PDB file of C-alpha atoms in Angstrom:
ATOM      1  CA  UNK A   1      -0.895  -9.737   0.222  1.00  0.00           C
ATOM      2  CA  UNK A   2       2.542 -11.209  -0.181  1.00  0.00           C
ATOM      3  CA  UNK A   3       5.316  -9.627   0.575  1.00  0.00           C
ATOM      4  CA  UNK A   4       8.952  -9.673  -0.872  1.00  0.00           C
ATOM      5  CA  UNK A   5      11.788  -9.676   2.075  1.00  0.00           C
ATOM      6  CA  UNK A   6      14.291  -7.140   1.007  1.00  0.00           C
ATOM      7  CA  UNK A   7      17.109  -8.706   2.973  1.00  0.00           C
ATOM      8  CA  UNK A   8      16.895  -5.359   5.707  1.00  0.00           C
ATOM      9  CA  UNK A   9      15.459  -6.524   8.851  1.00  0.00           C
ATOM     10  CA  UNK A  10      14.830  -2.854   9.759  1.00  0.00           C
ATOM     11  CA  UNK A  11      13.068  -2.080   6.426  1.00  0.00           C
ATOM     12  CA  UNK A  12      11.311  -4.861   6.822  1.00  0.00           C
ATOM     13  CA  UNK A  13       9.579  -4.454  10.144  1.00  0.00           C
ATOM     14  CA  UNK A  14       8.777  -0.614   8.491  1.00  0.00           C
ATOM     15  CA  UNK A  15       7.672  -2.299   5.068  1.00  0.00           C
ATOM     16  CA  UNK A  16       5.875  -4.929   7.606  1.00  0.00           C
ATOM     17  CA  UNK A  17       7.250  -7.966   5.717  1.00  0.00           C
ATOM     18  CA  UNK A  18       8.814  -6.734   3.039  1.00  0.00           C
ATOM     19  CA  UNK A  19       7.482  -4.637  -0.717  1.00  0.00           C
ATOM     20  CA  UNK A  20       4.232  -6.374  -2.024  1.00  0.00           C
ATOM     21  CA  UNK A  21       5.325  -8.387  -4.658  1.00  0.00           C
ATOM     22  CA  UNK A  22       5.245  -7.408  -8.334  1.00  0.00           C
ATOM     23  CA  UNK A  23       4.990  -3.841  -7.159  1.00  0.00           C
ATOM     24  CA  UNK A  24       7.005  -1.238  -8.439  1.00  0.00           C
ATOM     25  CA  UNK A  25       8.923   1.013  -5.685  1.00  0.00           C
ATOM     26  CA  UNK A  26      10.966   3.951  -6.602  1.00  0.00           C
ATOM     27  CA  UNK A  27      13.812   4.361  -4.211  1.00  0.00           C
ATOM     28  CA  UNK A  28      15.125   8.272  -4.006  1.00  0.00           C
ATOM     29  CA  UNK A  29      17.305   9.910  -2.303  1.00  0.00           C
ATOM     30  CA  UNK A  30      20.666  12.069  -2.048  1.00  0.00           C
ATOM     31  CA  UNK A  31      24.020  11.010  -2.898  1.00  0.00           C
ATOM     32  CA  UNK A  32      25.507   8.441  -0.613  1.00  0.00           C
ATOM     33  CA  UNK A  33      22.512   7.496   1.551  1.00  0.00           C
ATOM     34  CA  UNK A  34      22.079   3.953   0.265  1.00  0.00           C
ATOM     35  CA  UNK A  35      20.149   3.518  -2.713  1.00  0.00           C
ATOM     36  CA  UNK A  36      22.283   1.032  -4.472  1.00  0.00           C
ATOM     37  CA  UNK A  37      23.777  -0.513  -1.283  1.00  0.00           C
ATOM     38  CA  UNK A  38      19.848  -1.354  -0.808  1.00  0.00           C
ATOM     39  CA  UNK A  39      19.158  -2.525  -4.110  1.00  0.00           C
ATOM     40  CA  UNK A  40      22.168  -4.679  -4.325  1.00  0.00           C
ATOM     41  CA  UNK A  41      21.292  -5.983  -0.939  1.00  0.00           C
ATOM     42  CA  UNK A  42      17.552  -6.838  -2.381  1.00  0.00           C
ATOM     43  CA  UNK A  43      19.174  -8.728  -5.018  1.00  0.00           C
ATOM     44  CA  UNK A  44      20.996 -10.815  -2.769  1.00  0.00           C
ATOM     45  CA  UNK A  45      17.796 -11.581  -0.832  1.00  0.00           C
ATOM     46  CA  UNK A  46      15.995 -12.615  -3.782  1.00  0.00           C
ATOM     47  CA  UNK A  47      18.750 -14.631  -5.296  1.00  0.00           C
ATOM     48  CA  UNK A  48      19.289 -16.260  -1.455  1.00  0.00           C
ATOM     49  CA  UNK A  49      15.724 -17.637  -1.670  1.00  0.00           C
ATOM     50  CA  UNK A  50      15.886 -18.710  -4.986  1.00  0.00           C
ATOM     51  CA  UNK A  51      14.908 -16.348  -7.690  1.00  0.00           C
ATOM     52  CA  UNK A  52      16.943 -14.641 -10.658  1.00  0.00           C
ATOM     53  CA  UNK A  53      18.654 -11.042 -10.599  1.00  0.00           C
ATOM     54  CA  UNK A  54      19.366  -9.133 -13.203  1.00  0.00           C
ATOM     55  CA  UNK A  55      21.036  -5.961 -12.034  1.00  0.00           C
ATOM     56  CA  UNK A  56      21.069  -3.424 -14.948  1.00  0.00           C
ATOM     57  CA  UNK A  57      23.430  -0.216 -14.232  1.00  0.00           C
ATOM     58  CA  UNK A  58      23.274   3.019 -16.212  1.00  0.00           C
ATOM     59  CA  UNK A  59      26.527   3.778 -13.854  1.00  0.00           C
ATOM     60  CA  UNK A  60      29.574   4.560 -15.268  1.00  0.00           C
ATOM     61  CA  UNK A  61      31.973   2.451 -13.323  1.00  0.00           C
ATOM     62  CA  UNK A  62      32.196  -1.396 -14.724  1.00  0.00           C
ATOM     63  CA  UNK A  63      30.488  -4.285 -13.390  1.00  0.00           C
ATOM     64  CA  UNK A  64      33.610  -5.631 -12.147  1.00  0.00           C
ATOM     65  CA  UNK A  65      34.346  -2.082 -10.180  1.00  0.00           C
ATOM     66  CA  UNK A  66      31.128  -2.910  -8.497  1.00  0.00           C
ATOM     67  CA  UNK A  67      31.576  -6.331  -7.557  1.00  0.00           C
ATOM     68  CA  UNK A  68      35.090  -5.884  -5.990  1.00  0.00           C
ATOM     69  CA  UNK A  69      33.101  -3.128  -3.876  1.00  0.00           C
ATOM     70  CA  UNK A  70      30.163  -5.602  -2.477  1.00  0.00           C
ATOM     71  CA  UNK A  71      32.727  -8.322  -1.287  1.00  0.00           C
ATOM     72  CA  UNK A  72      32.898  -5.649   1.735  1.00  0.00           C
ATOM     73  CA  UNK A  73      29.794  -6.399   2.323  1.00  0.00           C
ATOM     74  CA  UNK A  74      28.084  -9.436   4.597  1.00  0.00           C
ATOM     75  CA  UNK A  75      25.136 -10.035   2.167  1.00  0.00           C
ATOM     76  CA  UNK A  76      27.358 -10.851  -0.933  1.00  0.00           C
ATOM     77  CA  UNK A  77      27.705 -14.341  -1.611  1.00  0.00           C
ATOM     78  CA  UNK A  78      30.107 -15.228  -4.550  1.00  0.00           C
ATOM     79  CA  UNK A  79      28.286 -18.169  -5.572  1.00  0.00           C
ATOM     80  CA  UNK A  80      25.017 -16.201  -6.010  1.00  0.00           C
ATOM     81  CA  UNK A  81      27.154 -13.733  -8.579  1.00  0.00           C
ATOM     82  CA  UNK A  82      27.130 -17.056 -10.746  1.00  0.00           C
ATOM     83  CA  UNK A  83      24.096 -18.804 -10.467  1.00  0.00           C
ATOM     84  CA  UNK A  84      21.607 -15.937  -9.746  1.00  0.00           C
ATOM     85  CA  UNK A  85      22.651 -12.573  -9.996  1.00  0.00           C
ATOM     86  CA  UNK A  86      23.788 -10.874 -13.405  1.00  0.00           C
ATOM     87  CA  UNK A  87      25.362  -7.664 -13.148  1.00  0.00           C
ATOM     88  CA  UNK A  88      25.539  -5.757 -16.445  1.00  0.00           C
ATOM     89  CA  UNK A  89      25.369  -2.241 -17.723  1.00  0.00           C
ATOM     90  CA  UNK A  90      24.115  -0.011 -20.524  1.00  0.00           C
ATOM     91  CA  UNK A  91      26.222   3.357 -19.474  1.00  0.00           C
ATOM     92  CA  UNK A  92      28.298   3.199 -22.583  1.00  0.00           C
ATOM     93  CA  UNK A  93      25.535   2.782 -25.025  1.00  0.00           C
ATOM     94  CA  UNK A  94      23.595   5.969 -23.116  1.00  0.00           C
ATOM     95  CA  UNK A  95      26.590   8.115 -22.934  1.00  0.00           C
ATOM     96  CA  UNK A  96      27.014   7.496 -26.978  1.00  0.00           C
ATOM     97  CA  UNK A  97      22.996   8.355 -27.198  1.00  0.00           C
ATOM     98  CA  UNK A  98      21.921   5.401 -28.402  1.00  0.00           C
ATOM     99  CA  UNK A  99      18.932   4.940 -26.545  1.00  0.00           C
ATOM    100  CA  UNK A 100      17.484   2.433 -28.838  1.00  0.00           C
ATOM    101  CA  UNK A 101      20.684   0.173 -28.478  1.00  0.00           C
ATOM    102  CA  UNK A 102      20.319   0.336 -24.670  1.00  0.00           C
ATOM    103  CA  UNK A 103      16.812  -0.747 -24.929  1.00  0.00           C
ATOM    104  CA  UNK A 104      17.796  -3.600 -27.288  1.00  0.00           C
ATOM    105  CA  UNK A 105      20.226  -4.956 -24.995  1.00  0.00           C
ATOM    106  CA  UNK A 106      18.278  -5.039 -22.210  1.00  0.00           C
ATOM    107  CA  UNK A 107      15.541  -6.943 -24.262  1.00  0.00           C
ATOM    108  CA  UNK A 108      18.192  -9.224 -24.762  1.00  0.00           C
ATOM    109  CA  UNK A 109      19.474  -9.204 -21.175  1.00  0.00           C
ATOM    110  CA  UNK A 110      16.326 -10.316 -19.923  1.00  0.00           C
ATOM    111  CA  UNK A 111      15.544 -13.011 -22.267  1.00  0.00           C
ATOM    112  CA  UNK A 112      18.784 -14.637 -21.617  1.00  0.00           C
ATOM    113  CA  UNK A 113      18.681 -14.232 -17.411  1.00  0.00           C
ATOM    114  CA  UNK A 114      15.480 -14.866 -17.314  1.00  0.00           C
ATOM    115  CA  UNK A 115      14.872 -12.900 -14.114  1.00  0.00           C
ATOM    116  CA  UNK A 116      11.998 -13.849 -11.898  1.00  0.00           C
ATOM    117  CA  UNK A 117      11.071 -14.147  -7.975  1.00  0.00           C
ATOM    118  CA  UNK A 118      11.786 -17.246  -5.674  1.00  0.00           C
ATOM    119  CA  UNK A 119       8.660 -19.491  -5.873  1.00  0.00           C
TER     120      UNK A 119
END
């Protein structure tokens, strides 16, 4: 089965290469122990090799916020957060309720980005 690096040597070895691809994975946890640290990380490992991001945030602090944030970190890569990696968000259009809007523009997110996995 392949296997999708997630840019964590350490989860890795666990993961013993990686998440299958095309499988779904539901990271959980408590407040501050990583979750979007990892999943930004992932990003940058699939965007490294190739593929398309599109990071979708229900957050409330802006895209921007969050980018000044990962620069901290040795994984980001400033020309990946222009060819490969979108960062966008739908927390306004939730905290109005308008579910149906938030599903609309991520319809539209992802026709436009195109996400997808390195070949």
């Amino acid at each position: 089965m392949a296997k999708l690096e997630t840019g964590n040597s350490g989860l890795d070895y666990i993961l013993q290469g990686g998440f299958p691809e095309y499988s779904i994975n539901l990271i959980s946890g408590l407040p501050g122990t990583g979750k979007t640290i990892l999943a930004e990380q992932i990003s940058f490992s699939i965007a490294k090799r190739g593929g398309t991001v599109l990071y979708i945030s229900t957050a409330s602090e802006p895209p921007t916020k969050k980018i000044r944030y990962l620069q901290s970190f040795t994984f980001y890569d400033e020309k990946l957060m222009t060819e490969r990696i979108v960062f966008e968000s739908v927390g306004d259009l939730l905290r109005a309720g308008d579910l149906k809007g938030s599903i609309e523009r991520i319809k539209d997110l992802v026709k436009e980005c195109k996400p997808g996995l390195p070949d």
